[in-house]
Short mmCIF file of C-alpha atoms (C1' of nucleotides) in Angstrom, two decimals:
data_model
loop_
_atom_site.label_atom_id
_atom_site.label_comp_id
_atom_site.label_asym_id
_atom_site.label_seq_id
_atom_site.Cartn_x
_atom_site.Cartn_y
_atom_site.Cartn_z
CA MET L 1 43.78 128.78 115.84
CA ALA L 2 40.64 128.41 113.82
CA ILE L 3 40.43 124.75 114.78
CA THR L 4 39.13 125.54 118.23
CA LYS L 5 36.37 127.79 116.98
CA THR L 6 33.04 126.00 116.89
CA ASP L 7 30.76 126.28 113.91
CA THR L 8 27.64 126.60 116.03
CA LYS L 9 27.05 130.19 114.96
CA GLU L 10 27.04 129.26 111.27
CA LYS L 11 24.81 126.29 111.98
CA ILE L 12 22.33 128.55 113.73
CA VAL L 13 22.22 130.93 110.77
CA SER L 14 21.93 128.05 108.34
CA PHE L 15 19.05 126.38 110.13
CA ALA L 16 17.34 129.69 110.84
CA THR L 17 17.47 130.37 107.10
CA GLN L 18 15.66 127.12 106.42
CA LEU L 19 13.09 127.95 109.08
CA ILE L 20 12.46 131.40 107.61
CA GLU L 21 12.09 129.86 104.16
CA THR L 22 9.54 127.35 105.41
CA LYS L 23 7.74 128.96 108.35
CA GLY L 24 8.69 132.63 108.18
CA TYR L 25 10.41 134.95 110.63
CA ASN L 26 7.52 134.96 113.08
CA GLY L 27 6.85 131.29 112.54
CA PHE L 28 9.96 129.88 114.15
CA SER L 29 11.38 130.08 117.65
CA TYR L 30 14.78 129.78 119.29
CA GLN L 31 13.55 126.50 120.71
CA ASP L 32 13.17 125.07 117.19
CA ILE L 33 16.82 125.77 116.51
CA ALA L 34 17.95 124.55 119.92
CA ASP L 35 16.17 121.23 119.38
CA GLU L 36 17.66 120.77 115.92
CA LEU L 37 21.24 121.55 116.99
CA GLY L 38 21.02 119.75 120.33
CA ILE L 39 21.90 122.85 122.34
CA LYS L 40 19.99 125.06 124.75
CA LYS L 41 17.98 128.17 123.93
CA ALA L 42 20.29 130.35 126.02
CA SER L 43 23.24 129.35 123.86
CA ILE L 44 21.53 130.84 120.84
CA HIS L 45 20.97 134.05 122.77
CA TYR L 46 24.70 134.04 123.43
CA HIS L 47 25.42 134.21 119.71
CA PHE L 48 22.40 136.33 118.79
CA PRO L 49 21.14 138.33 121.79
CA SER L 50 17.79 139.09 120.18
CA LYS L 51 15.79 137.45 117.44
CA GLU L 52 16.19 140.59 115.39
CA ASP L 53 19.98 140.09 115.47
CA LEU L 54 19.51 136.59 114.11
CA GLY L 55 17.08 137.76 111.45
CA ILE L 56 19.57 140.36 110.28
CA ALA L 57 22.39 137.81 110.20
CA VAL L 58 20.27 135.43 108.14
CA PHE L 59 19.44 138.10 105.62
CA GLU L 60 23.04 139.26 105.39
CA ALA L 61 24.14 135.71 104.67
CA PHE L 62 21.44 135.49 102.01
CA MET L 63 22.59 138.72 100.34
CA LYS L 64 26.21 137.63 100.51
CA GLY L 65 25.30 134.44 98.66
CA VAL L 66 23.45 136.38 95.97
CA HIS L 67 26.27 138.85 95.43
CA GLU L 68 28.91 136.13 95.37
CA HIS L 69 26.91 134.21 92.82
CA ILE L 70 26.59 137.23 90.58
CA ALA L 71 30.26 138.11 90.90
CA GLN L 72 31.29 134.79 89.43
CA ILE L 73 29.07 134.97 86.36
CA ASP L 74 30.79 135.70 83.05
CA PHE L 75 28.19 138.11 81.75
CA GLU L 76 29.95 138.82 78.47
CA SER L 77 29.46 135.29 77.22
CA LEU L 78 25.72 135.10 77.78
CA THR L 79 22.67 136.26 75.87
CA ALA L 80 20.11 138.28 77.82
CA ALA L 81 17.73 135.33 77.77
CA GLU L 82 20.43 133.10 79.21
CA LYS L 83 21.11 135.63 81.93
CA LEU L 84 17.45 135.70 82.88
CA ALA L 85 17.23 131.91 82.77
CA GLY L 86 20.30 131.75 85.01
CA TYR L 87 18.71 134.21 87.39
CA PHE L 88 15.57 132.14 87.60
CA GLN L 89 17.52 128.95 88.10
CA TYR L 90 19.64 130.44 90.87
CA HIS L 91 16.51 131.74 92.54
CA ALA L 92 15.09 128.23 92.50
CA GLU L 93 18.34 126.58 93.51
CA VAL L 94 19.08 128.79 96.46
CA THR L 95 15.58 128.13 97.66
CA LEU L 96 14.80 124.59 96.72
CA VAL L 97 17.95 122.69 96.00
CA LYS L 98 20.97 124.05 97.86
CA ASN L 99 21.22 122.07 101.09
CA HIS L 100 17.83 120.61 100.43
CA ASP L 101 16.17 117.90 98.45
CA ALA L 102 15.51 118.90 94.84
CA SER L 103 11.96 117.61 95.06
CA ASP L 104 11.25 119.46 98.29
CA CYS L 105 9.12 122.48 97.56
CA SER L 106 8.38 123.48 101.12
CA HIS L 107 10.75 126.45 100.95
CA ILE L 108 10.31 129.86 99.40
CA SER L 109 13.17 132.30 99.06
CA CYS L 110 14.34 134.24 102.08
CA ILE L 111 13.52 137.56 100.46
CA GLY L 112 10.07 136.35 99.43
CA ALA L 113 9.27 135.00 102.86
CA LEU L 114 10.34 138.19 104.58
CA THR L 115 8.54 140.47 102.13
CA SER L 116 5.38 138.49 102.90
CA GLU L 117 5.75 139.33 106.57
CA TRP L 118 6.53 142.99 105.99
CA ASN L 119 4.15 144.39 108.60
CA ASN L 120 5.47 142.11 111.34
CA LEU L 121 9.18 142.73 110.93
CA PRO L 122 11.56 144.85 113.02
CA GLU L 123 12.45 148.17 111.44
CA LYS L 124 16.07 147.26 110.77
CA MET L 125 15.09 144.19 108.80
CA ARG L 126 12.67 146.20 106.73
CA GLU L 127 15.47 148.55 105.75
CA GLN L 128 17.65 145.65 104.67
CA ILE L 129 14.84 144.12 102.65
CA ASP L 130 13.91 147.41 101.06
CA ASN L 131 17.51 148.03 100.04
CA PHE L 132 17.83 144.58 98.60
CA ASN L 133 14.62 144.85 96.63
CA ASN L 134 15.75 148.19 95.21
CA TRP L 135 19.05 146.70 94.13
CA HIS L 136 17.16 143.69 92.80
CA VAL L 137 14.93 145.76 90.52
CA GLY L 138 17.99 147.54 89.16
CA PHE L 139 19.76 144.26 88.54
CA VAL L 140 16.90 142.70 86.60
CA ALA L 141 16.33 145.96 84.73
CA SER L 142 19.96 145.98 83.61
CA ILE L 143 19.56 142.51 82.10
CA ILE L 144 16.46 143.63 80.23
CA SER L 145 18.13 146.85 79.01
CA ASP L 146 20.98 144.77 77.73
CA GLY L 147 18.61 142.46 75.87
CA VAL L 148 16.81 145.41 74.33
CA ALA L 149 20.10 147.01 73.24
CA LYS L 150 21.09 143.77 71.55
CA LYS L 151 17.67 143.61 69.87
CA GLU L 152 17.07 140.31 71.60
CA PHE L 153 14.19 141.58 73.68
CA CYS L 154 11.29 143.65 72.38
CA HIS L 155 9.66 144.61 75.64
CA VAL L 156 6.49 146.57 76.08
CA GLY L 157 6.25 149.37 78.57
CA SER L 158 9.15 150.59 80.66
CA VAL L 159 12.20 148.55 81.52
CA GLU L 160 11.57 149.17 85.20
CA GLY L 161 7.99 148.01 84.81
CA GLN L 162 9.17 144.78 83.23
CA ALA L 163 11.71 144.29 86.01
CA LEU L 164 9.01 144.78 88.62
CA LEU L 165 6.78 142.31 86.81
CA ILE L 166 9.53 139.71 86.78
CA ILE L 167 10.30 140.14 90.46
CA ALA L 168 6.64 140.08 91.45
CA ALA L 169 5.94 137.02 89.31
CA THR L 170 8.96 135.20 90.73
CA LYS L 171 7.81 135.77 94.30
CA GLY L 172 4.31 134.63 93.46
CA ALA L 173 5.58 131.64 91.50
CA LEU L 174 7.48 130.31 94.49
CA LEU L 175 4.38 130.69 96.65
CA LEU L 176 2.31 128.71 94.16
CA SER L 177 5.02 126.07 93.77
CA ARG L 178 5.11 125.55 97.48
CA GLU L 179 1.34 125.23 97.67
CA LYS L 180 1.29 122.71 94.82
CA THR L 181 4.53 121.04 95.97
CA SER L 182 5.75 121.16 92.39
CA ILE L 183 8.67 123.13 91.01
CA GLU L 184 7.03 122.69 87.59
CA ILE L 185 4.71 125.59 88.38
CA TYR L 186 7.70 127.85 88.97
CA ASN L 187 9.42 126.65 85.80
CA GLN L 188 6.30 127.18 83.74
CA ILE L 189 5.87 130.74 84.95
CA THR L 190 9.50 131.72 84.47
CA ARG L 191 9.55 130.25 80.95
CA GLN L 192 6.54 132.41 80.12
CA LEU L 193 8.35 135.48 81.40
CA ILE L 194 11.33 134.92 79.12
CA GLU L 195 9.17 134.10 76.09
CA GLY L 196 7.16 137.24 76.70
CA LEU L 197 10.25 139.39 76.37
CA LYS L 198 11.70 137.85 73.21
CA CYS L 199 11.19 139.58 69.87
CA LYS L 200 8.77 137.70 67.64
CA MET G 1 -36.68 138.90 114.04
CA ALA G 2 -33.34 139.80 112.63
CA ILE G 3 -33.37 143.02 114.62
CA THR G 4 -32.47 141.34 117.88
CA LYS G 5 -29.54 139.51 116.41
CA THR G 6 -26.33 141.29 117.10
CA ASP G 7 -23.85 141.90 114.34
CA THR G 8 -20.88 141.03 116.52
CA LYS G 9 -20.19 137.87 114.58
CA GLU G 10 -19.94 139.74 111.30
CA LYS G 11 -17.80 142.41 112.92
CA ILE G 12 -15.42 139.74 114.15
CA VAL G 13 -15.09 138.27 110.67
CA SER G 14 -14.68 141.70 109.15
CA PHE G 15 -11.94 142.80 111.50
CA ALA G 16 -10.24 139.41 111.38
CA THR G 17 -10.13 139.80 107.61
CA GLN G 18 -8.31 143.09 107.96
CA LEU G 19 -5.91 141.53 110.45
CA ILE G 20 -5.14 138.64 108.12
CA GLU G 21 -4.58 141.07 105.26
CA THR G 22 -2.14 143.12 107.31
CA LYS G 23 -0.50 140.74 109.77
CA GLY G 24 -1.40 137.27 108.53
CA TYR G 25 -3.26 134.37 110.13
CA ASN G 26 -0.51 133.65 112.66
CA GLY G 27 0.16 137.33 113.22
CA PHE G 28 -3.07 138.26 114.94
CA SER G 29 -4.71 137.12 118.16
CA TYR G 30 -8.20 136.97 119.61
CA GLN G 31 -7.10 139.73 121.95
CA ASP G 32 -6.51 142.09 119.00
CA ILE G 33 -10.12 141.61 117.93
CA ALA G 34 -11.47 141.87 121.48
CA ASP G 35 -9.69 145.20 121.97
CA GLU G 36 -10.98 146.58 118.70
CA LEU G 37 -14.60 145.56 119.28
CA GLY G 38 -14.60 146.38 122.99
CA ILE G 39 -15.56 142.85 124.02
CA LYS G 40 -13.77 140.04 125.83
CA LYS G 41 -11.70 137.27 124.30
CA ALA G 42 -14.09 134.61 125.56
CA SER G 43 -16.92 136.21 123.58
CA ILE G 44 -15.02 135.58 120.38
CA HIS G 45 -14.57 131.96 121.38
CA TYR G 46 -18.35 131.83 121.81
CA HIS G 47 -18.82 132.69 118.13
CA PHE G 48 -15.72 130.87 116.86
CA PRO G 49 -14.62 128.12 119.28
CA SER G 50 -11.20 127.79 117.71
CA LYS G 51 -9.02 130.11 115.66
CA GLU G 52 -9.27 127.67 112.80
CA ASP G 53 -13.06 128.16 112.78
CA LEU G 54 -12.53 131.89 112.48
CA GLY G 55 -9.94 131.47 109.75
CA ILE G 56 -12.32 129.32 107.76
CA ALA G 57 -15.15 131.82 108.22
CA VAL G 58 -12.93 134.66 107.04
CA PHE G 59 -11.93 132.79 103.92
CA GLU G 60 -15.50 131.76 103.18
CA ALA G 61 -16.59 135.39 103.41
CA PHE G 62 -13.75 136.34 101.09
CA MET G 63 -14.76 133.71 98.52
CA LYS G 64 -18.40 134.71 98.76
CA GLY G 65 -17.42 138.29 97.94
CA VAL G 66 -15.42 137.20 94.94
CA HIS G 67 -18.18 135.00 93.57
CA GLU G 68 -20.84 137.63 94.12
CA HIS G 69 -18.71 140.19 92.34
CA ILE G 70 -18.22 137.92 89.37
CA ALA G 71 -21.91 137.01 89.23
CA GLN G 72 -22.89 140.63 88.71
CA ILE G 73 -20.50 141.30 85.82
CA ASP G 74 -22.03 141.56 82.36
CA PHE G 75 -19.34 139.58 80.60
CA GLU G 76 -20.93 139.84 77.16
CA SER G 77 -20.39 143.58 76.97
CA LEU G 78 -16.68 143.55 77.80
CA THR G 79 -13.53 142.95 75.82
CA ALA G 80 -11.07 140.46 77.26
CA ALA G 81 -8.70 143.28 78.17
CA GLU G 82 -11.50 145.03 80.03
CA LYS G 83 -12.31 141.85 81.88
CA LEU G 84 -8.71 141.49 82.98
CA ALA G 85 -8.51 145.14 83.96
CA GLY G 86 -11.69 144.70 85.97
CA TYR G 87 -10.23 141.65 87.64
CA PHE G 88 -7.12 143.57 88.63
CA GLN G 89 -9.13 146.49 89.88
CA TYR G 90 -11.39 144.30 91.98
CA HIS G 91 -8.34 142.56 93.40
CA ALA G 92 -6.96 145.95 94.43
CA GLU G 93 -10.28 147.26 95.68
CA VAL G 94 -11.17 144.31 97.84
CA THR G 95 -7.74 144.59 99.36
CA LEU G 96 -6.95 148.24 99.49
CA VAL G 97 -10.07 150.28 99.19
CA LYS G 98 -13.17 148.47 100.44
CA ASN G 99 -13.60 149.47 104.07
CA HIS G 100 -10.18 151.04 103.97
CA ASP G 101 -8.41 154.18 102.86
CA ALA G 102 -7.55 154.20 99.17
CA SER G 103 -4.04 155.36 99.94
CA ASP G 104 -3.52 152.69 102.58
CA CYS G 105 -1.31 149.98 101.17
CA SER G 106 -0.77 148.02 104.36
CA HIS G 107 -3.09 145.23 103.23
CA ILE G 108 -2.53 142.38 100.82
CA SER G 109 -5.35 140.15 99.64
CA CYS G 110 -6.68 137.47 101.93
CA ILE G 111 -5.74 134.72 99.49
CA GLY G 112 -2.24 136.15 99.05
CA ALA G 113 -1.65 136.48 102.76
CA LEU G 114 -2.79 132.94 103.44
CA THR G 115 -0.83 131.42 100.57
CA SER G 116 2.27 133.08 102.04
CA GLU G 117 1.67 131.26 105.32
CA TRP G 118 0.99 127.92 103.69
CA ASN G 119 3.22 125.81 105.95
CA ASN G 120 1.70 127.24 109.13
CA LEU G 121 -1.98 126.79 108.34
CA PRO G 122 -4.48 124.20 109.62
CA GLU G 123 -5.22 121.47 107.10
CA LYS G 124 -8.81 122.55 106.50
CA MET G 125 -7.74 126.05 105.53
CA ARG G 126 -5.16 124.67 103.11
CA GLU G 127 -7.89 122.70 101.37
CA GLN G 128 -10.03 125.82 101.03
CA ILE G 129 -7.12 127.82 99.68
CA ASP G 130 -6.08 125.13 97.28
CA ASN G 131 -9.60 124.82 95.93
CA PHE G 132 -9.88 128.55 95.50
CA ASN G 133 -6.55 128.81 93.71
CA ASN G 134 -7.58 126.02 91.35
CA TRP G 135 -10.81 127.79 90.55
CA HIS G 136 -8.89 131.04 90.25
CA VAL G 137 -6.53 129.67 87.60
CA GLY G 138 -9.48 128.38 85.63
CA PHE G 139 -11.26 131.70 85.85
CA VAL G 140 -8.31 133.73 84.59
CA ALA G 141 -7.60 131.12 81.93
CA SER G 142 -11.16 131.44 80.64
CA ILE G 143 -10.72 135.20 80.20
CA ILE G 144 -7.52 134.62 78.25
CA SER G 145 -9.08 131.91 76.11
CA ASP G 146 -11.89 134.26 75.30
CA GLY G 147 -9.42 136.98 74.29
CA VAL G 148 -7.54 134.57 72.06
CA ALA G 149 -10.73 133.36 70.40
CA LYS G 150 -11.67 136.95 69.64
CA LYS G 151 -8.16 137.55 68.27
CA GLU G 152 -7.70 140.26 70.89
CA PHE G 153 -4.90 138.40 72.67
CA CYS G 154 -1.91 136.80 71.00
CA HIS G 155 -0.46 134.94 73.94
CA VAL G 156 2.68 132.92 74.00
CA GLY G 157 2.81 129.50 75.57
CA SER G 158 -0.19 127.77 77.09
CA VAL G 159 -3.29 129.51 78.34
CA GLU G 160 -2.86 127.85 81.70
CA GLY G 161 0.73 129.07 81.86
CA GLN G 162 -0.40 132.62 81.20
CA ALA G 163 -3.07 132.33 83.85
CA LEU G 164 -0.52 131.10 86.37
CA LEU G 165 1.78 133.95 85.45
CA ILE G 166 -0.97 136.48 86.02
CA ILE G 167 -1.94 135.04 89.37
CA ALA G 168 1.66 134.79 90.54
CA ALA G 169 2.44 138.32 89.40
CA THR G 170 -0.65 139.70 91.10
CA LYS G 171 0.28 138.12 94.42
CA GLY G 172 3.83 139.43 94.14
CA ALA G 173 2.65 142.86 93.02
CA LEU G 174 0.56 143.30 96.16
CA LEU G 175 3.55 142.31 98.31
CA LEU G 176 5.73 144.89 96.58
CA SER G 177 3.03 147.56 96.80
CA ARG G 178 2.73 147.02 100.50
CA GLU G 179 6.47 147.24 100.96
CA LYS G 180 6.66 150.45 98.94
CA THR G 181 3.37 151.78 100.34
CA SER G 182 2.36 152.67 96.82
CA ILE G 183 -0.49 151.19 94.79
CA GLU G 184 1.33 152.55 91.73
CA ILE G 185 3.63 149.52 91.81
CA TYR G 186 0.63 147.22 91.55
CA ASN G 187 -0.92 149.29 88.76
CA GLN G 188 2.31 149.33 86.82
CA ILE G 189 2.71 145.56 87.01
CA THR G 190 -0.88 144.78 86.06
CA ARG G 191 -0.73 147.18 83.10
CA GLN G 192 2.32 145.33 81.86
CA LEU G 193 0.48 142.04 82.13
CA ILE G 194 -2.38 143.24 79.93
CA GLU G 195 -0.09 144.87 77.39
CA GLY G 196 1.92 141.67 77.19
CA LEU G 197 -1.14 139.73 76.09
CA LYS G 198 -2.42 142.11 73.42
CA CYS G 199 -1.73 141.39 69.76
CA LYS G 200 0.81 143.75 68.24
"C1'" DG F 1 -37.93 129.27 131.75
"C1'" DA F 2 -35.01 128.90 127.81
"C1'" DC F 3 -31.73 130.64 125.03
"C1'" DA F 4 -28.35 133.96 122.99
"C1'" DA F 5 -24.70 136.76 123.91
"C1'" DC F 6 -21.96 138.20 126.60
"C1'" DC F 7 -18.93 138.20 131.10
"C1'" DT F 8 -15.08 136.92 134.94
"C1'" DA F 9 -11.64 134.07 136.11
"C1'" DC F 10 -8.84 130.77 135.21
"C1'" DC F 11 -5.59 127.09 132.81
"C1'" DT F 12 -1.51 125.49 130.08
"C1'" DT F 13 1.92 126.22 126.79
"C1'" DT F 14 5.10 128.77 124.42
"C1'" DG F 15 7.42 132.95 123.29
"C1'" DG F 16 11.63 136.02 123.81
"C1'" DG F 17 14.77 137.13 127.09
"C1'" DT F 18 17.90 137.35 131.53
"C1'" DA F 19 20.98 136.08 135.51
"C1'" DG F 20 24.44 133.78 136.85
"C1'" DG F 21 27.31 129.61 136.79
"C1'" DT F 22 31.05 126.45 134.74
"C1'" DA F 23 34.54 123.76 131.95
"C1'" DG F 24 38.16 124.36 129.20
"C1'" DA F 25 41.01 126.81 125.90
"C1'" DA F 26 43.85 130.90 125.17
"C1'" DT F 27 46.73 134.42 126.92
"C1'" DG F 28 49.89 137.28 129.94
"C1'" DC F 29 53.69 137.38 132.53
"C1'" DA F 30 57.32 136.27 136.16
"C1'" DT V 1 57.89 126.58 132.33
"C1'" DG V 2 54.24 127.40 135.55
"C1'" DC V 3 50.54 129.71 137.24
"C1'" DA V 4 46.91 133.13 137.27
"C1'" DT V 5 43.70 135.41 134.59
"C1'" DT V 6 40.53 136.09 131.03
"C1'" DC V 7 37.57 134.66 127.43
"C1'" DT V 8 34.57 131.50 124.76
"C1'" DA V 9 30.88 128.71 124.48
"C1'" DC V 10 28.06 126.66 126.51
"C1'" DC V 11 24.79 125.38 130.71
"C1'" DT V 12 20.64 125.53 134.51
"C1'" DA V 13 17.08 127.94 136.14
"C1'" DC V 14 14.45 131.37 135.99
"C1'" DC V 15 11.01 135.69 134.49
"C1'" DC V 16 7.08 137.77 132.29
"C1'" DA V 17 3.85 138.37 128.65
"C1'" DA V 18 0.83 136.58 125.49
"C1'" DA V 19 -1.10 132.85 123.13
"C1'" DG V 20 -5.28 129.66 122.48
"C1'" DG V 21 -8.70 127.77 125.10
"C1'" DT V 22 -12.21 126.32 129.05
"C1'" DA V 23 -15.64 126.50 132.96
"C1'" DG V 24 -19.12 128.46 134.68
"C1'" DG V 25 -21.74 132.64 135.86
"C1'" DT V 26 -24.85 136.83 134.44
"C1'" DT V 27 -28.03 139.54 131.81
"C1'" DG V 28 -31.60 140.61 128.75
"C1'" DT V 29 -35.09 139.21 125.39
"C1'" DC V 30 -38.65 136.04 123.54
#
DNA sequence: GACAACCTACCTTTGGGTAGGTAGAATGCA
DNA sequence: TGCATTCTACCTACCCAAAGGTAGGTTGTC
């Protein structure tokens, strides 16, 4: 029966996600999680033998959340600008609001935090992150292409270049928001991105 | 006489800068520097009693470089687009080329690396970083204002918003370039930023 | 002799990780 | 049904390496 199964494993992943968002992969320890959950370090090693295993699980849960979110969107009913706005909002929500206080800006997104630590990550995690970022560029590019096809967006340069710009700016915007402890910075930057794409 | 003075202290700051750019403030140790310079850990503590002291020295050297670079620019002779292009190039050079191999993308800028580690930094370093970022926004905003006044730029939204966008995108662009080990990503993103500002 | 610039030798704390034990639930089978 | 076995999810008690940092000595130059 599922009743007997404990939810410790999910709790570990959940709290580790928060720790990665706030302190980074190399900035948290098994002890941090043990203290929070009221268990011993060795119990975490039982569920995740090495820290790399935990890091991979955290990122997989993150990707699952992103893909599930996208799967439920009714793309047909939205303008390209609305899609982008939704993307930006989700990015903020998953980072700043979901499970957390809306006014708490101490988190940055999982993918942003891990990309920042690129040179200090285990090889397997780098592969995951690289794959996700590749998919990510394609996803944003498809929204832009759509907007251009509908004559809603009049972009300059290549679609891929615009997608890269949006992804780079989003990562940077979360960093600045955290520093300034104000989501307004993030909102301001993302609004600019959408306005910059619209036909005048 | 200056001849007798050793240059160990400068070498420490220089190598620590590279370590921060590649592995972050919390990702390097005194031992890393000792090994590189062929001295003992305790000798580094002689010059910089605590790691925080070293971190502050590194950031001060970084800021000094930026301000010296700006002081030598003949702003009168440049268009706003040229100023921005120069800014982007300096940002890349100070990170990727100066002292390093031009094809080596394993570094991100000092300010970018430290902003990424915001929650793990000593208070004094946060103050430095915050001050620099404030100045930074003002500096970029002044270039944009100038471009608008000369009718070279037709920006959308506020000047400050555009400046924030540029700074955020630049930070993110360096992260992506490092991940992809290609400066082309950075160049592509910064080109888009300039094109986006120009009047059509 | 004083001082700068190192050194050796040490300390404490924390990191990831392991070995081996145990209580209790689930399962196999006579 | 009853009992033995196995498995899950923890535990205590370690290990070793590396971290930042300190105390106090040595060496060479003014």
